[in-house]
């Protein structure tokens, strides 16, 4: 495991990387907690270096954390994290995961597809009964419970501020004690919710997507979040295009309350 000296050496390299990006790309920008990236690959790399440079909190023996870090991805459908060979991004698994969400597959269907590609996924594909209530944390049912209402709102009220899909629910707090006591392998949902807005820029209509997360692991999971959430963005855009033929793809905005790198993942960060 790498220590604090290695962390600061990575931070020094991170500053060099940021300077190189800003000289090379007119549409890439990064400041403390504010990243504007051309595509998924740049967003992933700049997220890592941003956290290294501007860490707010060090949790001893655990992680480096940047609070309220936000990304704007200018080309949200350019999903190219797989170009980073050291990351070993599993694009087939990512697409299967999205299809599971979009098709609203149940737990057994998910086990038949995702576990074959990633055996580690099985421990999260469970239900937990606590005090007479059963809970799972699948995003598919939560999205589809309100997706049609959100689409209708956008179709009937073009510039609405109310097209919002809620993921984190009050009832998820029933999982807090069982998770602390290691009674379940379920994860407390990381995503809070997704918002969609149609906005005019220079008299042209664009669909933007806004995502808020309470927690984001930068080396391992944020690239899958970028992939799956922008795939949802893409499908919503396709549907709305039938109502608004001149609608354009806008930007993807992603806000993480806790963007963090665990100490045990610093070696992966160095390879990336």
Tab-separated table of N, CA and C in Angstrom, residues 101-226:
chain	number	residue	atom	x	y	z
A	101	UNK	N	-30.733	-1.891	-16.431
A	101	UNK	CA	-31.485	-0.745	-15.912
A	101	UNK	C	-32.614	-0.377	-16.856
A	102	UNK	N	-32.276	-0.240	-18.130
A	102	UNK	CA	-33.247	0.256	-19.114
A	102	UNK	C	-34.400	-0.728	-19.318
A	103	UNK	N	-34.094	-2.019	-19.266
A	103	UNK	CA	-35.127	-3.039	-19.430
A	103	UNK	C	-35.782	-3.423	-18.102
A	104	UNK	N	-35.328	-2.808	-17.027
A	104	UNK	CA	-35.899	-3.018	-15.704
A	104	UNK	C	-35.904	-4.499	-15.311
A	105	UNK	N	-34.755	-5.143	-15.462
A	105	UNK	CA	-34.645	-6.572	-15.174
A	105	UNK	C	-34.705	-6.820	-13.664
A	106	UNK	N	-35.246	-7.984	-13.307
A	106	UNK	CA	-35.316	-8.337	-11.891
A	106	UNK	C	-34.003	-8.988	-11.440
A	107	UNK	N	-33.940	-9.335	-10.169
A	107	UNK	CA	-32.690	-9.847	-9.611
A	107	UNK	C	-32.221	-11.123	-10.298
A	108	UNK	N	-33.135	-12.039	-10.559
A	108	UNK	CA	-32.733	-13.304	-11.177
A	108	UNK	C	-32.216	-13.089	-12.593
A	109	UNK	N	-32.869	-12.199	-13.335
A	109	UNK	CA	-32.399	-11.881	-14.689
A	109	UNK	C	-31.018	-11.249	-14.649
A	110	UNK	N	-30.793	-10.387	-13.665
A	110	UNK	CA	-29.487	-9.743	-13.526
A	110	UNK	C	-28.402	-10.772	-13.217
A	111	UNK	N	-28.716	-11.717	-12.349
A	111	UNK	CA	-27.737	-12.736	-11.997
A	111	UNK	C	-27.352	-13.579	-13.214
A	112	UNK	N	-28.307	-13.785	-14.104
A	112	UNK	CA	-28.046	-14.599	-15.294
A	112	UNK	C	-27.191	-13.884	-16.331
A	113	UNK	N	-27.093	-12.569	-16.232
A	113	UNK	CA	-26.316	-11.818	-17.228
A	113	UNK	C	-25.062	-11.193	-16.617
A	114	UNK	N	-25.230	-10.374	-15.581
A	114	UNK	CA	-24.102	-9.603	-15.056
A	114	UNK	C	-23.067	-10.460	-14.349
A	115	UNK	N	-23.520	-11.453	-13.592
A	115	UNK	CA	-22.580	-12.261	-12.806
A	115	UNK	C	-21.653	-13.059	-13.710
A	116	UNK	N	-22.144	-13.439	-14.891
A	116	UNK	CA	-21.286	-14.158	-15.842
A	116	UNK	C	-20.130	-13.283	-16.312
A	117	UNK	N	-20.378	-11.989	-16.416
A	117	UNK	CA	-19.344	-11.054	-16.856
A	117	UNK	C	-18.477	-10.567	-15.704
A	118	UNK	N	-19.083	-10.471	-14.525
A	118	UNK	CA	-18.370	-9.971	-13.348
A	118	UNK	C	-18.872	-10.707	-12.104
A	119	UNK	N	-18.212	-11.799	-11.721
A	119	UNK	CA	-18.670	-12.583	-10.560
A	119	UNK	C	-18.798	-11.765	-9.284
A	120	UNK	N	-18.028	-10.692	-9.157
A	120	UNK	CA	-18.082	-9.866	-7.959
A	120	UNK	C	-19.434	-9.168	-7.805
A	121	UNK	N	-20.194	-9.064	-8.897
A	121	UNK	CA	-21.477	-8.365	-8.855
A	121	UNK	C	-22.518	-9.112	-8.029
A	122	UNK	N	-22.323	-10.417	-7.847
A	122	UNK	CA	-23.364	-11.230	-7.219
A	122	UNK	C	-23.679	-10.777	-5.796
A	123	UNK	N	-22.669	-10.328	-5.058
A	123	UNK	CA	-22.914	-9.968	-3.655
A	123	UNK	C	-23.792	-8.732	-3.500
A	124	UNK	N	-23.931	-7.940	-4.583
A	124	UNK	CA	-24.794	-6.766	-4.523
A	124	UNK	C	-26.207	-7.047	-5.037
A	125	UNK	N	-26.376	-8.188	-5.721
A	125	UNK	CA	-27.663	-8.521	-6.322
A	125	UNK	C	-28.476	-9.370	-5.355
A	126	UNK	N	-28.853	-8.758	-4.254
A	126	UNK	CA	-29.580	-9.461	-3.203
A	126	UNK	C	-30.696	-8.562	-2.681
A	127	UNK	N	-31.607	-9.182	-1.948
A	127	UNK	CA	-32.602	-8.434	-1.202
A	127	UNK	C	-32.343	-8.652	0.277
A	128	UNK	N	-32.772	-7.711	1.075
A	128	UNK	CA	-32.535	-7.815	2.513
A	128	UNK	C	-33.826	-7.518	3.247
A	129	UNK	N	-34.171	-8.392	4.175
A	129	UNK	CA	-35.374	-8.190	4.978
A	129	UNK	C	-34.970	-7.712	6.365
A	130	UNK	N	-35.561	-6.610	6.772
A	130	UNK	CA	-35.210	-6.015	8.059
A	130	UNK	C	-36.469	-5.452	8.696
A	131	UNK	N	-36.770	-5.933	9.885
A	131	UNK	CA	-37.955	-5.484	10.627
A	131	UNK	C	-39.222	-5.585	9.775
A	132	UNK	N	-39.324	-6.719	9.074
A	132	UNK	CA	-40.526	-6.998	8.299
A	132	UNK	C	-40.594	-6.335	6.940
A	133	UNK	N	-39.561	-5.618	6.553
A	133	UNK	CA	-39.550	-4.937	5.251
A	133	UNK	C	-38.418	-5.481	4.386
A	134	UNK	N	-38.695	-5.631	3.098
A	134	UNK	CA	-37.702	-6.138	2.146
A	134	UNK	C	-37.199	-4.984	1.296
A	135	UNK	N	-35.898	-4.972	1.072
A	135	UNK	CA	-35.289	-3.852	0.347
A	135	UNK	C	-34.213	-4.359	-0.587
A	136	UNK	N	-34.127	-3.799	-1.795
A	136	UNK	CA	-32.939	-3.926	-2.638
A	136	UNK	C	-32.603	-2.540	-3.161
A	137	UNK	N	-31.465	-2.409	-3.789
A	137	UNK	CA	-31.032	-1.074	-4.220
A	137	UNK	C	-30.854	-1.004	-5.737
A	138	UNK	N	-31.650	-1.775	-6.470
A	138	UNK	CA	-31.594	-1.716	-7.929
A	138	UNK	C	-32.098	-0.354	-8.410
A	139	UNK	N	-31.379	0.237	-9.367
A	139	UNK	CA	-31.793	1.535	-9.895
A	139	UNK	C	-32.944	1.408	-10.890
A	140	UNK	N	-33.024	0.278	-11.593
A	140	UNK	CA	-34.035	0.117	-12.639
A	140	UNK	C	-35.446	0.413	-12.171
A	141	UNK	N	-35.933	-0.260	-11.113
A	141	UNK	CA	-37.302	0.013	-10.651
A	141	UNK	C	-37.509	1.459	-10.206
A	142	UNK	N	-36.489	2.062	-9.641
A	142	UNK	CA	-36.622	3.445	-9.163
A	142	UNK	C	-36.742	4.408	-10.345
A	143	UNK	N	-35.964	4.139	-11.384
A	143	UNK	CA	-36.034	4.990	-12.585
A	143	UNK	C	-37.381	4.815	-13.283
A	144	UNK	N	-37.795	3.569	-13.473
A	144	UNK	CA	-39.012	3.324	-14.247
A	144	UNK	C	-40.277	3.685	-13.486
A	145	UNK	N	-40.187	3.817	-12.166
A	145	UNK	CA	-41.375	4.208	-11.409
A	145	UNK	C	-41.824	5.624	-11.739
A	146	UNK	N	-40.927	6.419	-12.297
A	146	UNK	CA	-41.272	7.826	-12.573
A	146	UNK	C	-40.833	8.301	-13.957
A	147	UNK	N	-40.163	7.450	-14.736
A	147	UNK	CA	-39.615	7.870	-16.028
A	147	UNK	C	-40.689	8.417	-16.962
A	148	UNK	N	-41.832	7.738	-17.064
A	148	UNK	CA	-42.879	8.202	-17.983
A	148	UNK	C	-43.417	9.567	-17.581
A	149	UNK	N	-43.516	9.810	-16.275
A	149	UNK	CA	-43.982	11.121	-15.806
A	149	UNK	C	-42.978	12.213	-16.149
A	150	UNK	N	-41.695	11.891	-16.028
A	150	UNK	CA	-40.642	12.858	-16.352
A	150	UNK	C	-40.647	13.164	-17.851
A	151	UNK	N	-40.791	12.134	-18.663
A	151	UNK	CA	-40.845	12.347	-20.112
A	151	UNK	C	-42.063	13.192	-20.498
A	152	UNK	N	-43.200	12.894	-19.897
A	152	UNK	CA	-44.411	13.666	-20.177
A	152	UNK	C	-44.238	15.125	-19.769
A	153	UNK	N	-43.594	15.351	-18.616
A	153	UNK	CA	-43.359	16.719	-18.165
A	153	UNK	C	-42.512	17.484	-19.178
A	154	UNK	N	-41.470	16.844	-19.688
A	154	UNK	CA	-40.604	17.490	-20.684
A	154	UNK	C	-41.326	17.708	-22.011
A	155	UNK	N	-42.205	16.790	-22.372
A	155	UNK	CA	-42.943	16.913	-23.636
A	155	UNK	C	-44.039	17.971	-23.570
A	156	UNK	N	-44.610	18.155	-22.375
A	156	UNK	CA	-45.723	19.093	-22.222
A	156	UNK	C	-45.285	20.460	-21.691
A	157	UNK	N	-44.120	20.514	-21.085
A	157	UNK	CA	-43.634	21.747	-20.451
A	157	UNK	C	-42.144	21.861	-20.774
A	158	UNK	N	-41.855	22.338	-21.952
A	158	UNK	CA	-40.524	22.204	-22.564
A	158	UNK	C	-39.379	22.663	-21.670
A	159	UNK	N	-39.519	23.796	-21.041
A	159	UNK	CA	-38.402	24.357	-20.277
A	159	UNK	C	-38.586	24.150	-18.763
A	160	UNK	N	-39.195	23.059	-18.392
A	160	UNK	CA	-39.486	22.756	-16.993
A	160	UNK	C	-38.217	22.610	-16.147
A	161	UNK	N	-38.381	22.841	-14.852
A	161	UNK	CA	-37.336	22.556	-13.860
A	161	UNK	C	-37.698	21.335	-13.013
A	162	UNK	N	-38.773	20.647	-13.379
A	162	UNK	CA	-39.308	19.592	-12.526
A	162	UNK	C	-39.129	18.184	-13.097
A	163	UNK	N	-38.300	18.031	-14.107
A	163	UNK	CA	-38.062	16.706	-14.696
A	163	UNK	C	-36.956	16.014	-13.912
A	164	UNK	N	-37.338	15.349	-12.846
A	164	UNK	CA	-36.373	14.819	-11.879
A	164	UNK	C	-36.708	13.369	-11.535
A	165	UNK	N	-35.706	12.512	-11.564
A	165	UNK	CA	-35.841	11.115	-11.161
A	165	UNK	C	-35.093	10.928	-9.854
A	166	UNK	N	-35.817	10.565	-8.812
A	166	UNK	CA	-35.221	10.381	-7.489
A	166	UNK	C	-34.731	8.940	-7.338
A	167	UNK	N	-33.494	8.781	-6.887
A	167	UNK	CA	-32.934	7.445	-6.648
A	167	UNK	C	-32.860	7.151	-5.147
A	168	UNK	N	-32.173	7.982	-4.390
A	168	UNK	CA	-32.052	7.768	-2.950
A	168	UNK	C	-33.389	8.077	-2.270
A	169	UNK	N	-33.865	7.140	-1.465
A	169	UNK	CA	-35.156	7.275	-0.808
A	169	UNK	C	-34.994	7.193	0.708
A	170	UNK	N	-35.937	7.762	1.443
A	170	UNK	CA	-35.872	7.731	2.905
A	170	UNK	C	-35.799	6.307	3.441
A	171	UNK	N	-36.509	5.397	2.789
A	171	UNK	CA	-36.536	4.020	3.273
A	171	UNK	C	-35.183	3.327	3.158
A	172	UNK	N	-34.276	3.882	2.368
A	172	UNK	CA	-32.937	3.288	2.284
A	172	UNK	C	-32.210	3.339	3.629
A	173	UNK	N	-32.639	4.225	4.494
A	173	UNK	CA	-31.980	4.323	5.797
A	173	UNK	C	-32.197	3.091	6.668
A	174	UNK	N	-33.161	2.250	6.294
A	174	UNK	CA	-33.321	0.990	7.014
A	174	UNK	C	-32.101	0.083	6.827
A	175	UNK	N	-31.269	0.393	5.818
A	175	UNK	CA	-30.080	-0.416	5.546
A	175	UNK	C	-28.864	0.015	6.359
A	176	UNK	N	-28.915	1.196	6.977
A	176	UNK	CA	-27.715	1.738	7.619
A	176	UNK	C	-27.168	0.820	8.713
A	177	UNK	N	-28.029	0.417	9.626
A	177	UNK	CA	-27.562	-0.442	10.718
A	177	UNK	C	-27.114	-1.813	10.218
A	178	UNK	N	-27.890	-2.487	9.347
A	178	UNK	CA	-27.428	-3.777	8.831
A	178	UNK	C	-26.103	-3.682	8.069
A	179	UNK	N	-25.894	-2.574	7.350
A	179	UNK	CA	-24.616	-2.408	6.639
A	179	UNK	C	-23.484	-2.225	7.649
A	180	UNK	N	-23.699	-1.403	8.667
A	180	UNK	CA	-22.677	-1.209	9.704
A	180	UNK	C	-22.313	-2.526	10.380
A	181	UNK	N	-23.331	-3.353	10.619
A	181	UNK	CA	-23.125	-4.620	11.326
A	181	UNK	C	-22.744	-5.772	10.392
A	182	UNK	N	-22.549	-5.424	9.093
A	182	UNK	CA	-22.153	-6.431	8.094
A	182	UNK	C	-23.156	-7.579	8.016
A	183	UNK	N	-24.436	-7.239	8.144
A	183	UNK	CA	-25.501	-8.225	8.016
A	183	UNK	C	-25.961	-8.374	6.569
A	184	UNK	N	-25.522	-7.471	5.699
A	184	UNK	CA	-25.901	-7.516	4.297
A	184	UNK	C	-24.757	-6.991	3.443
A	185	UNK	N	-24.704	-7.464	2.193
A	185	UNK	CA	-23.708	-6.961	1.240
A	185	UNK	C	-24.308	-5.894	0.325
A	186	UNK	N	-25.577	-5.562	0.548
A	186	UNK	CA	-26.172	-4.471	-0.216
A	186	UNK	C	-25.405	-3.179	0.011
A	187	UNK	N	-25.332	-2.347	-1.022
A	187	UNK	CA	-24.716	-1.034	-0.882
A	187	UNK	C	-25.798	0.032	-0.746
A	188	UNK	N	-25.565	0.966	0.133
A	188	UNK	CA	-26.427	2.140	0.240
A	188	UNK	C	-26.293	2.908	-1.072
A	189	UNK	N	-27.399	3.310	-1.711
A	189	UNK	CA	-27.301	3.935	-3.039
A	189	UNK	C	-26.372	5.148	-3.052
A	190	UNK	N	-25.535	5.206	-4.068
A	190	UNK	CA	-24.618	6.340	-4.223
A	190	UNK	C	-25.295	7.524	-4.909
A	191	UNK	N	-26.180	7.234	-5.859
A	191	UNK	CA	-26.844	8.302	-6.607
A	191	UNK	C	-28.008	8.870	-5.809
A	192	UNK	N	-28.132	10.184	-5.806
A	192	UNK	CA	-29.274	10.857	-5.189
A	192	UNK	C	-30.392	11.018	-6.207
A	193	UNK	N	-30.046	11.461	-7.411
A	193	UNK	CA	-31.072	11.608	-8.429
A	193	UNK	C	-30.533	12.191	-9.717
A	194	UNK	N	-31.417	12.193	-10.747
A	194	UNK	CA	-31.067	12.668	-12.088
A	194	UNK	C	-32.070	13.735	-12.529
A	195	UNK	N	-31.568	14.825	-13.083
A	195	UNK	CA	-32.431	15.867	-13.610
A	195	UNK	C	-32.187	16.087	-15.095
A	196	UNK	N	-33.264	16.438	-15.810
A	196	UNK	CA	-33.171	16.725	-17.244
A	196	UNK	C	-33.744	18.111	-17.502
A	197	UNK	N	-33.045	18.880	-18.326
A	197	UNK	CA	-33.494	20.222	-18.677
A	197	UNK	C	-33.276	20.484	-20.161
A	198	UNK	N	-34.267	21.104	-20.793
A	198	UNK	CA	-34.098	21.648	-22.143
A	198	UNK	C	-33.869	23.139	-21.993
A	199	UNK	N	-32.759	23.601	-22.525
A	199	UNK	CA	-32.414	25.010	-22.406
A	199	UNK	C	-31.909	25.555	-23.737
A	200	UNK	N	-32.190	26.847	-23.977
A	200	UNK	CA	-31.733	27.508	-25.195
A	200	UNK	C	-30.379	28.145	-24.976
A	201	UNK	N	-29.489	27.925	-25.930
A	201	UNK	CA	-28.211	28.629	-25.972
A	201	UNK	C	-28.028	29.125	-27.405
A	202	UNK	N	-27.955	30.431	-27.547
A	202	UNK	CA	-27.855	31.066	-28.863
A	202	UNK	C	-29.003	30.621	-29.774
A	203	UNK	N	-30.223	30.630	-29.207
A	203	UNK	CA	-31.461	30.311	-29.922
A	203	UNK	C	-31.538	28.860	-30.403
A	204	UNK	N	-30.765	28.001	-29.811
A	204	UNK	CA	-30.789	26.570	-30.143
A	204	UNK	C	-31.143	25.795	-28.885
A	205	UNK	N	-32.056	24.827	-28.996
A	205	UNK	CA	-32.480	24.028	-27.853
A	205	UNK	C	-31.533	22.854	-27.622
A	206	UNK	N	-31.128	22.674	-26.359
A	206	UNK	CA	-30.263	21.573	-25.966
A	206	UNK	C	-30.885	20.833	-24.776
A	207	UNK	N	-30.738	19.514	-24.770
A	207	UNK	CA	-31.106	18.719	-23.604
A	207	UNK	C	-29.857	18.482	-22.763
A	208	UNK	N	-29.888	18.918	-21.504
A	208	UNK	CA	-28.802	18.690	-20.550
A	208	UNK	C	-29.255	17.675	-19.509
A	209	UNK	N	-28.291	16.956	-18.948
A	209	UNK	CA	-28.575	16.042	-17.843
A	209	UNK	C	-27.727	16.434	-16.644
A	210	UNK	N	-28.335	16.400	-15.460
A	210	UNK	CA	-27.657	16.742	-14.210
A	210	UNK	C	-27.777	15.561	-13.253
A	211	UNK	N	-26.659	15.138	-12.697
A	211	UNK	CA	-26.627	13.992	-11.786
A	211	UNK	C	-26.002	14.424	-10.464
A	212	UNK	N	-26.630	14.037	-9.364
A	212	UNK	CA	-26.088	14.305	-8.037
A	212	UNK	C	-25.849	12.980	-7.328
A	213	UNK	N	-24.649	12.827	-6.777
A	213	UNK	CA	-24.295	11.632	-6.011
A	213	UNK	C	-23.815	12.027	-4.632
A	214	UNK	N	-24.151	11.224	-3.639
A	214	UNK	CA	-23.649	11.484	-2.289
A	214	UNK	C	-22.201	11.040	-2.184
A	215	UNK	N	-21.779	10.032	-3.010
A	215	UNK	CA	-20.464	9.428	-2.878
A	215	UNK	C	-20.018	8.862	-4.213
A	216	UNK	N	-18.736	9.048	-4.540
A	216	UNK	CA	-18.192	8.533	-5.800
A	216	UNK	C	-16.756	8.071	-5.624
A	217	UNK	N	-16.509	6.800	-5.890
A	217	UNK	CA	-15.158	6.257	-5.923
A	217	UNK	C	-14.545	6.615	-7.276
A	218	UNK	N	-13.459	7.388	-7.268
A	218	UNK	CA	-12.903	7.910	-8.514
A	218	UNK	C	-12.122	6.880	-9.332
A	219	UNK	N	-11.234	6.089	-8.733
A	219	UNK	CA	-10.468	5.152	-9.573
A	219	UNK	C	-11.311	4.034	-10.178
A	220	UNK	N	-12.306	3.518	-9.422
A	220	UNK	CA	-12.969	2.284	-9.840
A	220	UNK	C	-14.360	2.461	-10.434
A	221	UNK	N	-15.204	3.307	-9.847
A	221	UNK	CA	-16.617	3.262	-10.250
A	221	UNK	C	-17.111	4.458	-11.048
A	222	UNK	N	-16.440	5.609	-10.968
A	222	UNK	CA	-17.024	6.777	-11.634
A	222	UNK	C	-17.105	6.596	-13.147
A	223	UNK	N	-16.176	5.840	-13.730
A	223	UNK	CA	-16.225	5.621	-15.181
A	223	UNK	C	-17.473	4.818	-15.570
A	224	UNK	N	-17.912	3.897	-14.690
A	224	UNK	CA	-19.148	3.159	-14.953
A	224	UNK	C	-20.373	4.041	-14.733
A	225	UNK	N	-20.289	4.955	-13.780
A	225	UNK	CA	-21.382	5.919	-13.597
A	225	UNK	C	-21.509	6.819	-14.819
A	226	UNK	N	-20.388	7.356	-15.286
A	226	UNK	CA	-20.425	8.166	-16.504
A	226	UNK	C	-21.093	7.389	-17.640
